[in-house]
Tab-separated table of C-alpha atoms in Angstrom:
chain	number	residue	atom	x	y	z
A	514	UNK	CA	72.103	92.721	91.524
A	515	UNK	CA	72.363	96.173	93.229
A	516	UNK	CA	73.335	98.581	90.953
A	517	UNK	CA	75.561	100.960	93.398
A	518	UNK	CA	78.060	100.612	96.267
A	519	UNK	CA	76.629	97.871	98.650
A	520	UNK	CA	77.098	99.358	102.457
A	521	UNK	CA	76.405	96.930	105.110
A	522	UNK	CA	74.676	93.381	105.107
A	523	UNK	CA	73.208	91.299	108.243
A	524	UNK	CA	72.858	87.519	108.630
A	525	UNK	CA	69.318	86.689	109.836
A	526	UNK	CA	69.846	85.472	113.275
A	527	UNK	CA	66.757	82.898	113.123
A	528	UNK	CA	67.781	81.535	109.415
A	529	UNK	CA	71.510	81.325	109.074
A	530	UNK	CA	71.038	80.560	105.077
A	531	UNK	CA	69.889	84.018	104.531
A	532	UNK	CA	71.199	87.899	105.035
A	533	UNK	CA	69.975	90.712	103.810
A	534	UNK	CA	71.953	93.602	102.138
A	535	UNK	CA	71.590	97.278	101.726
A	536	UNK	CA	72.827	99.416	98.918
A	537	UNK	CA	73.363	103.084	98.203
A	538	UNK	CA	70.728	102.757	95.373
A	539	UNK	CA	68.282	102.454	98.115
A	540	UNK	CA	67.097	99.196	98.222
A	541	UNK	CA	67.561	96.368	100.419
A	542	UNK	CA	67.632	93.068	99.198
A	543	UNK	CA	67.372	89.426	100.351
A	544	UNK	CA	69.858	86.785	99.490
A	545	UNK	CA	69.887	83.045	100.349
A	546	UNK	CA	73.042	81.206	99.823
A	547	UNK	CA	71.034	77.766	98.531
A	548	UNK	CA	69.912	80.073	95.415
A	549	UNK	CA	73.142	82.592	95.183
A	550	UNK	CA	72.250	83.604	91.583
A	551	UNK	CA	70.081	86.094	92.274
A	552	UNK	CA	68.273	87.823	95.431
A	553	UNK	CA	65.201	86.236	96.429
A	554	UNK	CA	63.428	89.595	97.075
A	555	UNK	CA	64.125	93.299	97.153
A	556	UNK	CA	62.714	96.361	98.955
A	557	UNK	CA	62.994	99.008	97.275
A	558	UNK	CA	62.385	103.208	96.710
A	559	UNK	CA	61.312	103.506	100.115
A	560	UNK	CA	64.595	105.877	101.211
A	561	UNK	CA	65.349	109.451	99.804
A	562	UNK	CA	69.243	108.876	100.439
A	563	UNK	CA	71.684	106.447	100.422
A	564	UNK	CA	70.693	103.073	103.018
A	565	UNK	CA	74.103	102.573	104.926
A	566	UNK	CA	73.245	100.152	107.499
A	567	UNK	CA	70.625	97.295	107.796
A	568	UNK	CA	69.910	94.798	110.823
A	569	UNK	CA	67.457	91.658	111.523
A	570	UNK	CA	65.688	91.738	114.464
A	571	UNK	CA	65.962	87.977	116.195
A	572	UNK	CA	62.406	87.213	114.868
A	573	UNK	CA	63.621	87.101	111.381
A	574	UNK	CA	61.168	88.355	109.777
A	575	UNK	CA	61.463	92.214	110.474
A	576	UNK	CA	64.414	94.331	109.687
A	577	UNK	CA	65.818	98.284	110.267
A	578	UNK	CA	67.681	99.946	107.558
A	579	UNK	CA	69.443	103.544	108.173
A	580	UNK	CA	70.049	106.236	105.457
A	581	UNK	CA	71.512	109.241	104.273
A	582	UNK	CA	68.184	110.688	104.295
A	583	UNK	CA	68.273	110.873	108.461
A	584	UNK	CA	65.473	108.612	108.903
A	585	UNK	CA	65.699	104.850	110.011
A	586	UNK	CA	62.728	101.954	108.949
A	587	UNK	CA	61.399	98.649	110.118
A	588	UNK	CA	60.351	96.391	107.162
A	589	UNK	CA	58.496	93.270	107.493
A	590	UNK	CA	59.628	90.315	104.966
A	591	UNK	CA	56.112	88.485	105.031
A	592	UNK	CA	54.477	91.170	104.087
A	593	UNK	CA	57.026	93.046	101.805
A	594	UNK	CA	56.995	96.441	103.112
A	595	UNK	CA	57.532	98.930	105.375
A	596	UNK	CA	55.630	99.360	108.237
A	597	UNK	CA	57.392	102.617	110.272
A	598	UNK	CA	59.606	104.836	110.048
A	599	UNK	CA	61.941	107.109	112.239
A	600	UNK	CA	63.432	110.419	112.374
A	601	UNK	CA	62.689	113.072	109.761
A	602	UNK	CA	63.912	113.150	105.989
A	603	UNK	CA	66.447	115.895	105.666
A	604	UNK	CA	68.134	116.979	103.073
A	605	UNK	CA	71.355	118.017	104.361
A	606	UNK	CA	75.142	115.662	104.272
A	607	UNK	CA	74.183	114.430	107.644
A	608	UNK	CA	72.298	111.173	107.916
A	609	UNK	CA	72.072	107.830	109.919
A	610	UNK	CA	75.378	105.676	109.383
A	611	UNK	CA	74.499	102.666	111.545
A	612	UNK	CA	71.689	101.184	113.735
A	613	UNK	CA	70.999	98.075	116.038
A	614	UNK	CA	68.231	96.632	117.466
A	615	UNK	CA	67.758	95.542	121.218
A	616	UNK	CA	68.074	91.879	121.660
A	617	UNK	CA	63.952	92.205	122.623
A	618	UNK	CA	64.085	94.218	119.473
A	619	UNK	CA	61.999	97.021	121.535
A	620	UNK	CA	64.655	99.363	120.806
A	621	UNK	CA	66.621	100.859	117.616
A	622	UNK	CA	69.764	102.759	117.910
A	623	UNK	CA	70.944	104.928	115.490
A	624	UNK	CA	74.807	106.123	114.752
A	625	UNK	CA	74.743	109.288	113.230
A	626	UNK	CA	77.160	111.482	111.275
A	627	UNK	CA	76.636	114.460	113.715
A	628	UNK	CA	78.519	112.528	116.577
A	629	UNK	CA	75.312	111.438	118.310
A	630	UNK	CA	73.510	108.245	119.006
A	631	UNK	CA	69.693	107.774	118.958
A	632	UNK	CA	67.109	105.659	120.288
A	633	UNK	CA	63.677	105.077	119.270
A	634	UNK	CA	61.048	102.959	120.994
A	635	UNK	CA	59.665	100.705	118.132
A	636	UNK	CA	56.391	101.353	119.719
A	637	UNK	CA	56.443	105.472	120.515
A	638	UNK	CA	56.688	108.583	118.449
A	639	UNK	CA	57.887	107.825	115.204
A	640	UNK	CA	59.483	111.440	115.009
A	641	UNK	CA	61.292	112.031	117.756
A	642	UNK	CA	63.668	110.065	119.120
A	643	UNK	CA	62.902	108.385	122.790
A	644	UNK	CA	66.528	109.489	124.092
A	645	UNK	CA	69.791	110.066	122.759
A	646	UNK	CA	73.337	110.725	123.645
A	647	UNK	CA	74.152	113.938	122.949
A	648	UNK	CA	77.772	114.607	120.955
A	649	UNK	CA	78.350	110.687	122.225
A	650	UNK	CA	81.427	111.194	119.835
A	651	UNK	CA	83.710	113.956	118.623
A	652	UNK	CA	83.065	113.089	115.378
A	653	UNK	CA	80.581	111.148	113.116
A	654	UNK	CA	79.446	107.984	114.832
A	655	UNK	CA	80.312	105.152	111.852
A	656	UNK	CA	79.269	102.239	113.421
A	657	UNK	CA	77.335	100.930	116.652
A	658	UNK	CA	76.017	97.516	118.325
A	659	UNK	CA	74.250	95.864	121.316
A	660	UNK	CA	75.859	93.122	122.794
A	661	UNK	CA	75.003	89.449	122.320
A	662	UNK	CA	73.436	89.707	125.986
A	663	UNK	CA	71.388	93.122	125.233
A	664	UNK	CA	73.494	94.785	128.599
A	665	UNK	CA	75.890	97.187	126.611
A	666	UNK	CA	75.331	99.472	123.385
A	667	UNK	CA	79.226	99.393	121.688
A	668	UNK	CA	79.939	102.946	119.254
A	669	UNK	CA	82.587	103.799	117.004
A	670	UNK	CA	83.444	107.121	115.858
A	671	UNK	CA	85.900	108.694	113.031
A	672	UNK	CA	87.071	110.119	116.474
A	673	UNK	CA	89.051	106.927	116.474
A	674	UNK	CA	87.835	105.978	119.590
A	675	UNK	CA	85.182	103.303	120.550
A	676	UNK	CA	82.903	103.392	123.674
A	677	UNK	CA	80.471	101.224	125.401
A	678	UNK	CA	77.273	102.198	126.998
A	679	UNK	CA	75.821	100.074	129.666
């Protein structure tokens, strides 16, 4: 059902039947696999760029996504919308390319194409990030996660190399 390149998709961590995938025609999209003919609901419009990374918080009911656009947003599936977002919309080739939540889901990281990794308090300033790691790669950062046990943030970089921050 998306109608462009589909860039990243999560399983939700509290209902195992359903994931939820984000596309570069910026909408995100909720699948189950009992129903796999069609989506079951989509979010969508609410980026200015590409979304190319999406995760469930261990509720399952609220979800990031991460675009182009170099802001990241927290959805909410009961209510079917957004309800924050992150960072500021810019308009340049440099954008978020992955994000993670906490296990408490207090924090989201953000991998981003200028080599560094951010970190906003769900509950702060919605602009600016609440600390970040400053050229954490030599390159763009292409993917990140937080470990099963929430005690290490893993990056990976088109530097080729991968790091873990603990």
């Amino acid at each position: 059902e998306h109608t462009l390149d589909v860039q990243s998709i999560a399983i939700n961590p509290a209902n195992p039947s359903t994931f939820i995938s984000a596309s570069v025609d910026k909408s995100s999209k909720v699948w189950d696999i009992r129903t796999p003919e069609k989506s079951v609901q989509t979010i969508s419009m609410c980026h200015e760029g590409d979304i190319n990374s999406i995760d469930i918080m261990q509720d399952g009911v609220t979800f990031g996504t991460g675009s182009q656009d170099g802001t990241a947003r927290i959805f909410d599936l009961r209510a079917r919308a957004q309800i924050c977002q992150f960072g500021k919309i810019t308009q340049e080739e440099e954008g978020l390319t992955s994000i993670s939540f906490s296990r408490s889901g207090r924090v989201m990281f953000g991998g981003h194409s200028d080599s560094n990794v951010l970190a906003w308090d769900v509950l702060g300033d919605k602009a600016t990030p609440t600390f970040f790691l400053n050229q954490a790669h030599e390159q763009h950062v292409s993917c990140l996660g937080v470990s099963p046990n929430g005690d290490a943030l893993c990056t990976g970089s088109w530097d080729t190399m991968l790091k873990l921050w603990a």
